[in-house]
Coordinates of C-alpha atoms in Angstrom, one line a residue:
Chain E
X1 CA -4.5 -36.6 -15.6
X2 CA -5.5 -33.0 -16.9
X3 CA -2.3 -31.1 -17.2
X4 CA -3.2 -27.8 -14.8
X5 CA 0.5 -26.2 -14.6
X6 CA 3.0 -26.5 -17.2
X7 CA 6.8 -25.3 -16.4
X8 CA 8.6 -25.6 -19.7
X9 CA 12.1 -24.5 -19.6
X10 CA 12.1 -22.1 -17.3
X11 CA 15.5 -19.9 -16.3
X12 CA 15.5 -16.7 -14.3
X13 CA 18.2 -14.0 -13.4
X14 CA 18.0 -12.6 -10.3
X15 CA 20.8 -9.2 -10.1
X16 CA 23.7 -10.7 -12.5
X17 CA 22.5 -14.0 -10.8
X18 CA 21.5 -17.2 -12.1
X19 CA 18.9 -18.8 -9.3
X20 CA 16.8 -20.9 -11.4
X21 CA 18.3 -23.3 -14.8
X22 CA 15.8 -24.5 -18.1
X23 CA 13.6 -26.1 -14.5
X24 CA 10.5 -28.3 -16.4
X25 CA 7.5 -30.0 -14.4
X26 CA 3.8 -29.9 -15.4
X27 CA 1.5 -30.9 -12.3
X28 CA -2.0 -32.4 -12.6
X29 CA -5.1 -31.8 -11.3
X30 CA -5.8 -32.6 -8.2
X31 CA -2.0 -33.3 -7.1
X32 CA -0.3 -32.7 -4.0
X33 CA 3.1 -31.4 -5.4
X34 CA 6.0 -31.6 -2.0
X35 CA 9.3 -28.7 -3.7
X36 CA 12.4 -29.5 -1.8
X37 CA 15.5 -28.7 -2.2
X38 CA 19.0 -26.5 -0.3
X39 CA 18.7 -23.3 1.2
X40 CA 19.0 -20.8 -2.0
X41 CA 17.8 -24.0 -4.3
X42 CA 16.1 -21.2 -5.7
X43 CA 12.2 -23.0 -4.9
X44 CA 10.8 -19.6 -3.3
X45 CA 11.8 -17.8 -6.3
X46 CA 10.5 -20.8 -8.3
X47 CA 7.0 -20.8 -6.9
X48 CA 6.1 -16.4 -7.3
X49 CA 7.1 -17.4 -10.6
X50 CA 4.4 -20.1 -10.9
X51 CA 1.8 -17.3 -9.3
X52 CA 3.6 -14.9 -11.5
X53 CA 4.4 -13.0 -8.5
X54 CA 7.3 -12.1 -9.4
X55 CA 8.2 -11.3 -13.1
X56 CA 11.5 -12.2 -15.5
X57 CA 13.0 -15.2 -16.1
X58 CA 12.8 -16.9 -19.3
X59 CA 10.9 -19.8 -20.9
X60 CA 7.2 -20.9 -20.7
X61 CA 4.4 -21.4 -18.2
X62 CA 1.4 -23.1 -18.8
X63 CA -1.5 -23.2 -16.4
X64 CA -5.1 -25.2 -18.3
X65 CA -3.5 -24.8 -21.3
X66 CA -3.1 -20.7 -21.5
X67 CA 0.8 -18.8 -21.4
X68 CA 0.4 -17.7 -17.9
X69 CA 1.5 -14.0 -19.5
X70 CA -2.1 -14.1 -21.2
X71 CA -3.9 -14.1 -18.1
X72 CA -4.9 -10.7 -16.2
X73 CA -3.5 -10.2 -13.0
X74 CA -8.1 -10.9 -11.7
X75 CA -8.1 -14.2 -14.0
X76 CA -4.6 -15.2 -12.3
X77 CA -5.6 -15.1 -8.8
X78 CA -9.1 -16.6 -10.0
X79 CA -7.3 -20.1 -11.3
X80 CA -4.7 -19.8 -8.2
X81 CA -3.9 -18.5 -4.5
X82 CA -0.3 -18.6 -3.4
X83 CA 0.4 -18.0 0.9
X84 CA 3.5 -16.3 1.0
X85 CA 6.4 -17.1 3.9
X86 CA 5.7 -15.7 7.2
X87 CA 8.1 -12.8 7.3
X88 CA 6.4 -11.5 10.7
X89 CA 4.9 -8.3 9.3
X90 CA 1.6 -7.0 11.3
X91 CA -1.1 -5.8 9.3
X92 CA -3.3 -3.0 10.9
X93 CA -6.8 -5.3 10.1
X94 CA -9.0 -8.0 12.0
X95 CA -9.0 -11.4 11.0
X96 CA -12.4 -11.4 8.5
X97 CA -11.2 -7.6 7.0
X98 CA -7.8 -9.1 6.0
X99 CA -9.8 -12.3 4.7
X100 CA -12.0 -10.3 2.6
X101 CA -9.7 -9.1 0.4
X102 CA -9.3 -12.7 -0.9
X103 CA -12.3 -11.5 -3.1
X104 CA -10.8 -8.8 -5.0
X105 CA -10.8 -10.8 -7.8
X106 CA -14.4 -10.5 -8.3
X107 CA -14.7 -7.2 -6.4
X108 CA -15.2 -4.1 -9.0
X109 CA -14.1 -0.5 -7.9
X110 CA -17.0 1.4 -5.6
X111 CA -19.2 -2.5 -4.6
X112 CA -19.4 -3.2 -1.5
X113 CA -18.4 -6.4 0.0
X114 CA -21.5 -8.4 -0.8
X115 CA -23.5 -11.4 1.6
X116 CA -21.8 -13.9 -0.8
X117 CA -18.1 -12.8 0.0
X118 CA -19.0 -13.1 3.9
X119 CA -20.2 -16.2 3.1
X120 CA -16.8 -17.2 1.9
X121 CA -15.2 -15.8 3.8
X122 CA -16.8 -17.4 6.7
X123 CA -16.6 -21.1 4.9
X124 CA -13.1 -20.3 4.8
X125 CA -12.6 -19.3 8.0
X126 CA -13.8 -22.5 9.0
X127 CA -12.4 -24.7 6.7
X128 CA -9.2 -24.0 8.3
X129 CA -10.8 -23.7 12.1
X130 CA -10.4 -20.5 13.0
X131 CA -14.1 -19.2 12.7
X132 CA -14.4 -18.1 15.9
X133 CA -11.2 -15.4 14.9
X134 CA -13.2 -13.6 12.5
X135 CA -13.4 -10.0 14.7
X136 CA -9.8 -10.6 16.1
X137 CA -6.8 -8.2 15.0
X138 CA -4.4 -9.8 12.9
X139 CA -1.3 -8.3 15.2
X140 CA -2.7 -10.5 18.1
X141 CA -2.8 -13.7 16.6
X142 CA 0.2 -16.1 17.5
X143 CA 1.7 -17.7 14.6
X144 CA 0.2 -20.7 13.6
X145 CA -3.2 -19.4 14.2
X146 CA -1.9 -16.6 11.7
X147 CA -0.4 -19.0 9.3
X148 CA -3.8 -20.3 9.2
X149 CA -6.1 -17.1 8.9
X150 CA -3.4 -17.0 5.3
X151 CA -4.5 -20.4 4.4
X152 CA -8.0 -19.0 4.6
X153 CA -7.5 -16.2 2.8
X154 CA -6.3 -17.6 0.2
X155 CA -9.2 -20.1 0.4
X156 CA -11.2 -17.0 -0.4
X157 CA -9.8 -16.5 -3.9
X158 CA -11.8 -19.5 -5.1
X159 CA -8.9 -20.3 -6.6
X160 CA -8.6 -24.6 -7.9
X161 CA -4.4 -24.1 -8.1
X162 CA -2.9 -23.2 -4.1
X163 CA 0.6 -22.1 -4.0
X164 CA 2.0 -22.7 -0.5
X165 CA 6.1 -20.8 -0.1
X166 CA 7.4 -22.9 3.5
X167 CA 3.7 -22.8 5.0
X168 CA 4.8 -25.1 8.3
X169 CA 8.5 -23.1 9.1
X170 CA 8.1 -21.3 12.4
X171 CA 4.9 -23.1 13.6
X172 CA 5.1 -25.6 16.5
X173 CA 4.6 -28.8 16.2
X174 CA 1.1 -29.1 16.5
X175 CA 0.0 -25.4 14.7
X176 CA 2.5 -27.8 12.2
X177 CA 0.2 -30.5 12.5
X178 CA -2.6 -28.7 12.0
X179 CA -1.6 -27.0 8.8
X180 CA -1.0 -30.0 7.3
X181 CA -3.8 -31.8 7.9
X182 CA -5.5 -28.8 6.5
X183 CA -3.7 -28.7 3.1
X184 CA -4.3 -33.0 2.8
X185 CA -7.9 -32.1 3.7
X186 CA -7.9 -29.8 0.9
X187 CA -6.4 -31.6 -2.1
X188 CA -7.7 -35.3 -1.0
X189 CA -11.3 -34.2 0.5
X190 CA -12.3 -30.4 -2.6
X191 CA -9.4 -31.6 -4.6
X192 CA -7.6 -29.0 -4.8
X193 CA -4.1 -29.5 -7.0
X194 CA -1.3 -28.0 -4.3
X195 CA 2.1 -27.4 -4.8
X196 CA 3.8 -26.8 -1.3
X197 CA 6.8 -25.7 -1.2
X198 CA 8.8 -27.0 2.0
X199 CA 12.0 -27.8 4.3
X200 CA 10.8 -30.5 5.3
X201 CA 11.1 -33.9 4.2
X202 CA 9.6 -36.0 5.7
X203 CA 6.5 -33.2 5.2
X204 CA 7.1 -33.6 1.9
X205 CA 7.0 -37.8 1.4
X206 CA 4.4 -37.6 3.7
X207 CA 2.0 -35.6 2.3
X208 CA 3.1 -35.1 -1.6
X209 CA 1.6 -37.8 -4.3
X210 CA 5.4 -36.0 -5.8
X211 CA 8.1 -34.3 -4.9
X212 CA 10.5 -32.2 -6.6
X213 CA 13.5 -31.8 -5.5
X214 CA 15.8 -28.5 -6.4
X215 CA 20.1 -28.3 -6.1
X216 CA 21.5 -24.7 -7.3
X217 CA 18.4 -23.9 -9.3
X218 CA 18.0 -27.1 -11.3
X219 CA 15.8 -30.6 -10.8
X220 CA 17.7 -33.0 -9.5
X221 CA 14.4 -34.8 -8.4
X222 CA 11.6 -35.7 -9.7
X223 CA 9.3 -38.5 -8.9
X224 CA 7.7 -39.9 -6.3
X225 CA 7.6 -39.6 -2.5
X226 CA 9.1 -43.1 -1.4
X227 CA 11.8 -42.5 -3.9
X228 CA 13.0 -39.5 -2.7
X229 CA 13.7 -41.4 0.2
X230 CA 17.3 -43.0 -0.9
X231 CA 19.8 -42.3 0.9
X232 CA 22.2 -41.5 -2.0
X233 CA 19.6 -39.1 -4.1
X234 CA 19.1 -37.4 -0.5
X235 CA 22.9 -36.3 -0.4
X236 CA 23.4 -36.0 -4.4
X237 CA 20.3 -32.6 -3.5
X238 CA 20.9 -31.6 0.4
X239 CA 25.2 -32.4 0.0
X240 CA 25.0 -34.2 3.6
X241 CA 24.1 -37.5 4.9
X242 CA 20.8 -38.8 6.1
X243 CA 19.6 -41.5 8.6
X244 CA 16.3 -43.3 7.7
X245 CA 13.3 -44.7 9.9
X246 CA 9.9 -46.6 9.2
X247 CA 6.9 -44.3 9.9
X248 CA 5.3 -46.6 12.6
X249 CA 2.0 -45.9 11.0
X250 CA 2.9 -46.5 7.7
X251 CA 5.7 -48.2 7.3
X252 CA 6.8 -45.1 5.1
X253 CA 10.3 -44.6 5.5
X254 CA 11.2 -41.3 6.9
X255 CA 14.4 -39.5 7.5
X256 CA 15.4 -38.6 11.9
X257 CA 17.8 -36.6 13.2
X258 CA 21.7 -38.1 13.9
X259 CA 22.3 -38.5 17.5
X260 CA 25.8 -36.6 17.5
Chain M
X1 CA -15.8 -0.8 15.1
X2 CA -19.3 -1.7 13.9
X3 CA -19.8 -1.3 9.8
X4 CA -22.4 0.9 11.4
X5 CA -20.3 3.3 13.1
X6 CA -17.5 3.6 11.1
X7 CA -20.2 5.2 8.9
X8 CA -21.4 7.0 12.1
X9 CA -18.6 8.8 12.0
X10 CA -18.7 9.3 8.2
X11 CA -21.7 11.2 7.9
X12 CA -20.9 13.1 11.8
X13 CA -17.5 14.2 9.9
X14 CA -19.8 15.3 6.4
X15 CA -22.0 17.3 9.1
X16 CA -18.9 19.5 10.5
X17 CA -17.2 20.0 7.3
X18 CA -20.5 22.1 6.4
X19 CA -20.7 23.5 9.3
X20 CA -16.7 24.2 9.6
X21 CA -17.5 25.2 5.4
X22 CA -21.0 27.9 6.2
X23 CA -19.5 29.2 9.6
X24 CA -15.1 29.9 8.4
X25 CA -15.9 32.6 6.4
X26 CA -17.7 35.4 9.1
X27 CA -14.8 34.3 11.4
X28 CA -11.6 37.4 10.8
X29 CA -10.7 40.1 12.5
X30 CA -14.3 41.4 12.1
X31 CA -17.2 38.6 12.7
X32 CA -19.7 39.5 10.1
X33 CA -23.1 40.2 10.3
X34 CA -25.9 37.3 8.1
X35 CA -27.0 41.1 7.0
X36 CA -23.7 41.8 5.2
X37 CA -24.2 39.0 2.6
X38 CA -28.3 39.0 2.2
X39 CA -27.9 42.6 1.0
X40 CA -24.1 43.2 -1.0
X41 CA -24.4 46.4 -2.0
X42 CA -25.7 48.1 1.6
X43 CA -23.0 47.1 3.2
X44 CA -20.0 47.0 0.7
X45 CA -16.8 46.5 2.0
X46 CA -18.1 44.0 4.3
X47 CA -19.8 41.8 2.3
X48 CA -16.9 42.6 -0.3
X49 CA -14.1 41.1 2.5
X50 CA -16.7 38.1 2.5
X51 CA -17.0 37.2 -0.6
X52 CA -14.5 38.2 -3.0
X53 CA -11.6 37.4 0.5
X54 CA -12.7 34.8 3.0
X55 CA -14.8 32.1 0.9
X56 CA -12.4 31.7 -1.6
X57 CA -10.0 31.8 1.5
X58 CA -12.7 29.0 3.0
X59 CA -11.9 27.2 -0.3
X60 CA -9.0 26.7 -1.0
X61 CA -7.7 25.3 2.3
X62 CA -10.5 23.1 2.3
X63 CA -10.2 21.8 -1.1
X64 CA -5.7 21.6 0.1
X65 CA -5.9 20.6 3.1
X66 CA -8.3 17.5 1.6
X67 CA -6.0 16.6 -1.0
X68 CA -2.7 16.4 0.9
X69 CA -4.7 14.6 3.9
X70 CA -5.8 12.1 0.6
X71 CA -1.9 12.0 -0.7
X72 CA -0.7 11.1 2.1
X73 CA -3.0 8.5 2.8
X74 CA -1.9 6.5 -0.6
X75 CA 1.9 7.0 -0.1
X76 CA 1.5 6.0 3.1
X77 CA 0.2 2.9 1.7
X78 CA 1.7 2.3 -1.5
X79 CA 5.1 2.7 1.0
X80 CA 4.1 0.3 3.9
X81 CA 5.6 3.9 5.7
X82 CA 4.0 5.2 8.3
X83 CA 5.7 8.4 8.0
X84 CA 5.5 8.6 4.2
X85 CA 4.4 11.9 3.7
X86 CA 3.4 13.6 0.5
X87 CA 6.4 15.9 -0.1
X88 CA 8.5 12.5 0.3
X89 CA 8.5 12.6 -3.6
X90 CA 10.4 15.4 -3.6
X91 CA 7.6 17.3 -5.3
X92 CA 7.2 19.8 -2.1
X93 CA 11.3 20.5 -2.7
X94 CA 10.6 21.2 -6.5
X95 CA 7.9 23.4 -6.5
X96 CA 10.0 25.9 -3.8
X97 CA 12.6 25.6 -5.7
X98 CA 10.6 27.0 -8.2
X99 CA 9.1 30.1 -6.3
X100 CA 12.2 30.4 -4.9
X101 CA 14.1 30.5 -8.7
X102 CA 10.7 32.9 -9.6
X103 CA 11.1 35.7 -6.6
X104 CA 15.0 35.8 -6.9
X105 CA 14.9 36.6 -10.6
X106 CA 12.2 38.4 -10.8
X107 CA 9.9 37.4 -13.6
X108 CA 6.1 38.6 -15.1
X109 CA 3.9 38.6 -12.2
X110 CA 1.3 37.2 -14.9
X111 CA 1.5 34.4 -16.7
X112 CA -1.4 33.1 -19.2
X113 CA -3.5 34.7 -16.1
X114 CA -2.1 32.4 -13.6
X115 CA -0.6 33.4 -11.3
X116 CA 3.5 33.4 -11.9
X117 CA 4.8 32.5 -9.1
X118 CA 2.2 29.3 -8.6
X119 CA 2.9 28.2 -12.5
X120 CA 6.5 28.4 -11.2
X121 CA 6.2 26.1 -8.5
X122 CA 4.3 24.0 -10.5
X123 CA 7.0 23.7 -13.2
X124 CA 9.7 22.6 -10.6
X125 CA 6.3 20.2 -8.1
X126 CA 6.2 18.5 -12.4
X127 CA 9.7 18.9 -12.6
X128 CA 10.8 17.0 -8.9
X129 CA 8.5 14.4 -10.1
X130 CA 9.0 13.2 -13.9
X131 CA 13.0 12.8 -12.3
X132 CA 12.0 10.8 -9.5
X133 CA 10.1 9.2 -12.3
X134 CA 12.7 8.6 -14.5
X135 CA 15.0 7.7 -11.6
X136 CA 12.8 5.4 -10.6
X137 CA 12.4 3.8 -14.0
X138 CA 16.8 3.6 -14.8
X139 CA 17.1 0.8 -12.0
X140 CA 14.4 -1.7 -13.5
X141 CA 11.2 -2.0 -12.8
X142 CA 9.6 0.5 -11.0
X143 CA 9.3 -0.4 -7.3
X144 CA 8.9 1.4 -4.6
X145 CA 12.2 1.3 -3.0
X146 CA 13.7 3.0 -5.7
X147 CA 11.3 5.7 -5.2
X148 CA 11.7 6.7 -1.8
X149 CA 15.4 6.4 -2.4
X150 CA 15.1 8.6 -5.8
X151 CA 12.3 11.0 -3.8
X152 CA 14.9 11.6 -1.1
X153 CA 18.2 12.6 -3.4
X154 CA 15.8 14.9 -5.6
X155 CA 14.4 16.7 -2.3
X156 CA 18.0 17.5 -1.3
X157 CA 19.4 18.4 -4.1
X158 CA 16.5 20.9 -4.7
X159 CA 16.8 21.8 -0.8
X160 CA 20.2 22.5 -2.3
X161 CA 19.5 24.5 -5.1
X162 CA 16.9 26.8 -3.1
X163 CA 19.6 27.5 -0.2
X164 CA 22.4 29.0 -2.9
X165 CA 19.3 30.8 -4.3
X166 CA 18.4 32.1 -1.5
X167 CA 22.3 32.4 -0.5
X168 CA 22.3 34.8 -3.9
X169 CA 18.7 36.5 -3.2
X170 CA 19.0 40.2 -1.5
X171 CA 17.2 41.1 1.5
X172 CA 13.9 41.3 0.6
X173 CA 14.0 38.3 -2.3
X174 CA 15.2 35.8 0.9
X175 CA 11.9 37.3 3.4
X176 CA 9.6 36.7 0.1
X177 CA 11.0 33.2 -0.4
X178 CA 11.2 32.0 4.0
X179 CA 7.8 33.7 4.1
X180 CA 6.2 31.5 1.1
X181 CA 7.7 27.6 2.5
X182 CA 6.0 28.7 5.6
X183 CA 2.9 28.2 3.2
X184 CA 0.0 30.9 2.7
X185 CA -3.6 30.8 1.8
X186 CA -3.8 34.5 0.9
X187 CA -6.2 34.1 -2.2
X188 CA -8.4 36.9 -3.9
X189 CA -11.4 35.9 -5.5
X190 CA -12.0 32.2 -7.1
X191 CA -9.7 31.8 -10.0
X192 CA -7.0 30.0 -7.9
X193 CA -9.7 27.9 -6.5
X194 CA -11.1 26.6 -10.3
X195 CA -7.5 25.7 -11.3
X196 CA -7.0 24.1 -7.7
X197 CA -10.4 22.5 -8.2
X198 CA -9.4 20.4 -11.2
X199 CA -6.3 18.4 -9.8
X200 CA -7.8 18.1 -6.0
X201 CA -11.4 16.2 -8.2
X202 CA -9.4 14.1 -10.7
X203 CA -6.4 13.2 -7.6
X204 CA -9.0 12.7 -5.1
X205 CA -11.4 10.0 -7.5
X206 CA -8.1 8.1 -8.2
X207 CA -7.7 7.6 -4.9
X208 CA -11.5 7.0 -3.7
X209 CA -11.8 4.9 -6.8
X210 CA -8.6 2.9 -5.8
X211 CA -9.8 1.7 -2.0
X212 CA -10.0 -1.9 -3.1
X213 CA -5.6 -1.8 -3.9
X214 CA -5.0 0.2 -1.3
X215 CA -6.2 -2.8 0.6
X216 CA -4.0 -5.1 0.2
X217 CA -1.0 -2.8 -0.8
X218 CA -1.1 -2.4 3.0
X219 CA -0.4 -5.6 3.2
X220 CA 2.6 -6.1 0.8
X221 CA 2.8 -6.1 -3.2
X222 CA 3.5 -9.2 -3.2
X223 CA 0.3 -10.9 -1.2
X224 CA -2.0 -8.0 -3.5
X225 CA -0.2 -9.4 -7.1
X226 CA -1.2 -12.4 -5.7
X227 CA -5.0 -11.2 -5.2
X228 CA -5.3 -10.2 -8.8
X229 CA -3.9 -6.4 -8.3
X230 CA -1.7 -4.8 -10.9
X231 CA 0.4 -3.5 -9.4
X232 CA 2.7 -1.7 -11.7
X233 CA -0.5 -0.5 -12.9
X234 CA -2.4 1.2 -9.4
X235 CA 1.7 2.0 -8.7
X236 CA 1.9 4.5 -11.4
X237 CA -1.0 5.3 -11.6
X238 CA -1.9 6.2 -7.6
X239 CA 2.1 8.1 -7.8
X240 CA 1.2 10.5 -10.8
X241 CA -2.0 11.0 -9.4
X242 CA -1.5 12.0 -6.5
X243 CA 1.8 14.1 -7.5
X244 CA 0.2 16.5 -9.7
X245 CA -2.4 16.6 -7.4
X246 CA 0.0 17.8 -4.3
X247 CA 1.8 20.0 -6.8
X248 CA -1.2 21.7 -7.7
X249 CA -1.8 22.8 -3.6
X250 CA 1.8 23.0 -3.3
X251 CA 2.4 25.9 -6.2
X252 CA -1.0 27.4 -4.8
X253 CA -0.3 27.4 -0.9
X254 CA 2.9 26.7 -0.4
X255 CA 4.7 23.2 1.2
X256 CA 2.1 23.0 4.2
X257 CA 3.5 20.5 6.5
X258 CA 1.6 17.9 9.0
X259 CA -1.9 17.9 7.7
X260 CA -0.9 15.2 5.0
X261 CA 1.4 13.2 7.6
X262 CA -1.5 13.5 10.1
X263 CA -4.8 13.3 9.2
X264 CA -4.5 9.5 8.2
X265 CA -3.3 8.7 11.3
X266 CA -5.5 10.1 13.3
X267 CA -8.7 8.2 11.3
X268 CA -6.7 5.6 11.2
X269 CA -7.0 5.9 15.0
X270 CA -11.0 6.7 15.2
X271 CA -12.2 4.3 12.0
X272 CA -9.5 1.6 11.6
X273 CA -7.1 1.0 8.2
X274 CA -9.7 0.2 6.0
X275 CA -9.1 1.5 3.4
X276 CA -12.9 2.3 2.1
X277 CA -14.0 3.9 4.8
X278 CA -10.1 5.7 5.7
X279 CA -10.6 7.6 2.2
X280 CA -13.7 9.5 2.3
X281 CA -12.6 10.1 5.7
X282 CA -9.2 11.1 5.9
X283 CA -10.9 13.5 2.7
X284 CA -12.8 15.0 4.9
X285 CA -10.7 15.1 7.9
X286 CA -7.4 17.2 6.1
X287 CA -10.5 19.5 4.5
X288 CA -11.6 20.3 8.1
X289 CA -8.6 20.5 9.5
X290 CA -6.6 22.7 7.5
X291 CA -9.6 25.5 7.5
X292 CA -10.1 25.3 11.4
X293 CA -5.8 25.7 11.5
X294 CA -6.3 28.8 8.7
X295 CA -9.0 30.0 10.7
X296 CA -6.7 30.2 13.9
X297 CA -4.1 31.2 11.5
X298 CA -5.8 34.6 10.5
X299 CA -7.6 35.3 13.8
X300 CA -5.3 34.8 16.4
X301 CA -2.8 37.9 15.7
X302 CA -5.1 39.7 14.0
X303 CA -5.3 42.1 11.8
X304 CA -1.7 40.3 11.1
X305 CA -2.3 36.7 10.4
X306 CA 0.9 33.6 10.9
X307 CA 1.4 31.2 8.5
X308 CA -1.0 28.7 8.1
X309 CA 2.2 25.9 7.6
X310 CA 3.3 26.9 11.3
X311 CA -0.2 26.1 12.8
X312 CA -0.9 23.5 11.2
X313 CA 3.0 22.6 12.0
X314 CA 2.8 23.3 15.5
X315 CA -0.4 21.3 15.5
X316 CA 1.6 18.4 14.2
X317 CA 5.0 18.0 15.7
X318 CA 3.9 17.2 19.0
X319 CA 1.6 14.8 17.1
X320 CA 4.8 13.3 15.0
X321 CA 6.4 12.0 18.9
X322 CA 3.5 10.5 20.0
X323 CA 3.0 8.7 16.5
X324 CA 6.7 7.7 17.3
X325 CA 6.6 6.4 20.9
X326 CA 3.0 5.0 20.9
X327 CA 3.5 3.1 17.3
X328 CA 3.5 -1.0 18.4
X329 CA 6.1 -2.9 17.6
X330 CA 6.8 -4.5 14.1
X331 CA 3.0 -3.3 13.1
X332 CA 2.5 -1.7 9.5
X333 CA 1.3 1.4 9.5

């Protein structure tokens, strides 16, 4: 498998606090990597460093064999797209205006958005099932619809790698299921490489090829989704005991909440 | 609003701007007859008033209005804050301090062939810009939050020195300082117009060049960065480009309020938030608005004048309140 991401000895401090300590791993082309871990473990910082949303930190990150620092902002945006954590901020744009902004790396100043760009935006909205919403203002959408639009906006960048920060947090089961379905199809169907931070251990294991667990800024687990469903591993990561059961369709182990 | 209608609005604003620019010089205490401009020698005084006073004044008010409006728009996008104005970063207070010190110490009226008070105000504006930039750099990076805080701190600092200067001045000086602070567009001849033009042109071109980036900055810095915008570079060039432009305007016209706050908001209501159309619309609207305000300012109680800053703020104040009340929860800009 071709290596698309190579993270080597990444450490990162924010205001004197160590967020990431010596994190190393690789991501292969077409891989779906889930990153889990307790609050404050450094998941968001990791994904921001990977997408150079946040600068600073020591260690090296290489994308397709080339150091991250050598990429210009536009070049990077053609390789890697990023879907941020939903923060409830609303923008004064319509869905299609917002999605079209994702074409930025392909535009030069003063050039109008062309028919090719419009087509790409339409296609991206179709992919996430939001084709009929293109003229709606963003601030009239529900949280789930909004998240789909954000994924479409990342898709129009036509980057092979997609980084997502908690794409399903705050969503109802239906929208959450929709989002996971979209990501699954993008990955297994279109061959996109996906790195997704999540709090949902079951989603991480059910959809990912591989799971990385962070604890206090270090990699506590890096391996198969099956291997994470182990009470010793999970209690080491989260500092809490877990109950397991079998998935009724696949027979894979999943965690269930305890009854009180 | 469809794309076609947005372009129609821009064309309409263009036509309106041309109309205002052509008509405003004729309006004054006395309406200048058309014959006066064709026959400058025959009609003497009227032609002179028209060509040497009213035309340059209309040019200045259009340039200043356009420059302030477009800077306000850029700052609102840059700080993702609907209440940002061209003066948010302390440019106006720096310029005002420069002007106040100039008046207090009675420096020479003409420096290097330029109006002394304008030079002094411009130096004050540049100092405040550099101070804000330096302070923002101190605390690592160049974040908008630090910039805003530094801007507000510098504003207050310079304003207090300005008040102290006024306190130490005599009645005449204090009156002149206060009169300067109200803003005014009294110019004679074309020297000032030509001095202001490069600032306004360069600043406007920078903003017009960065319309895609402004759109993306409105959605947040992280989002902009992930879409391929070099956020630090864009922020720096916008900061310096617009600050210089505002510094130039304030040096010539004084701190004219509200054009820079209102115009972008009105245009956003009419044409939407897409900066590719919003920028030209705001530029034109700002120019038109200030020219019209100034025409009122110099005719309403002619032969005396109301300071244009008072007129634009009188119109701007109620609008500002309306904006605060109307602003829907959670919406940025």
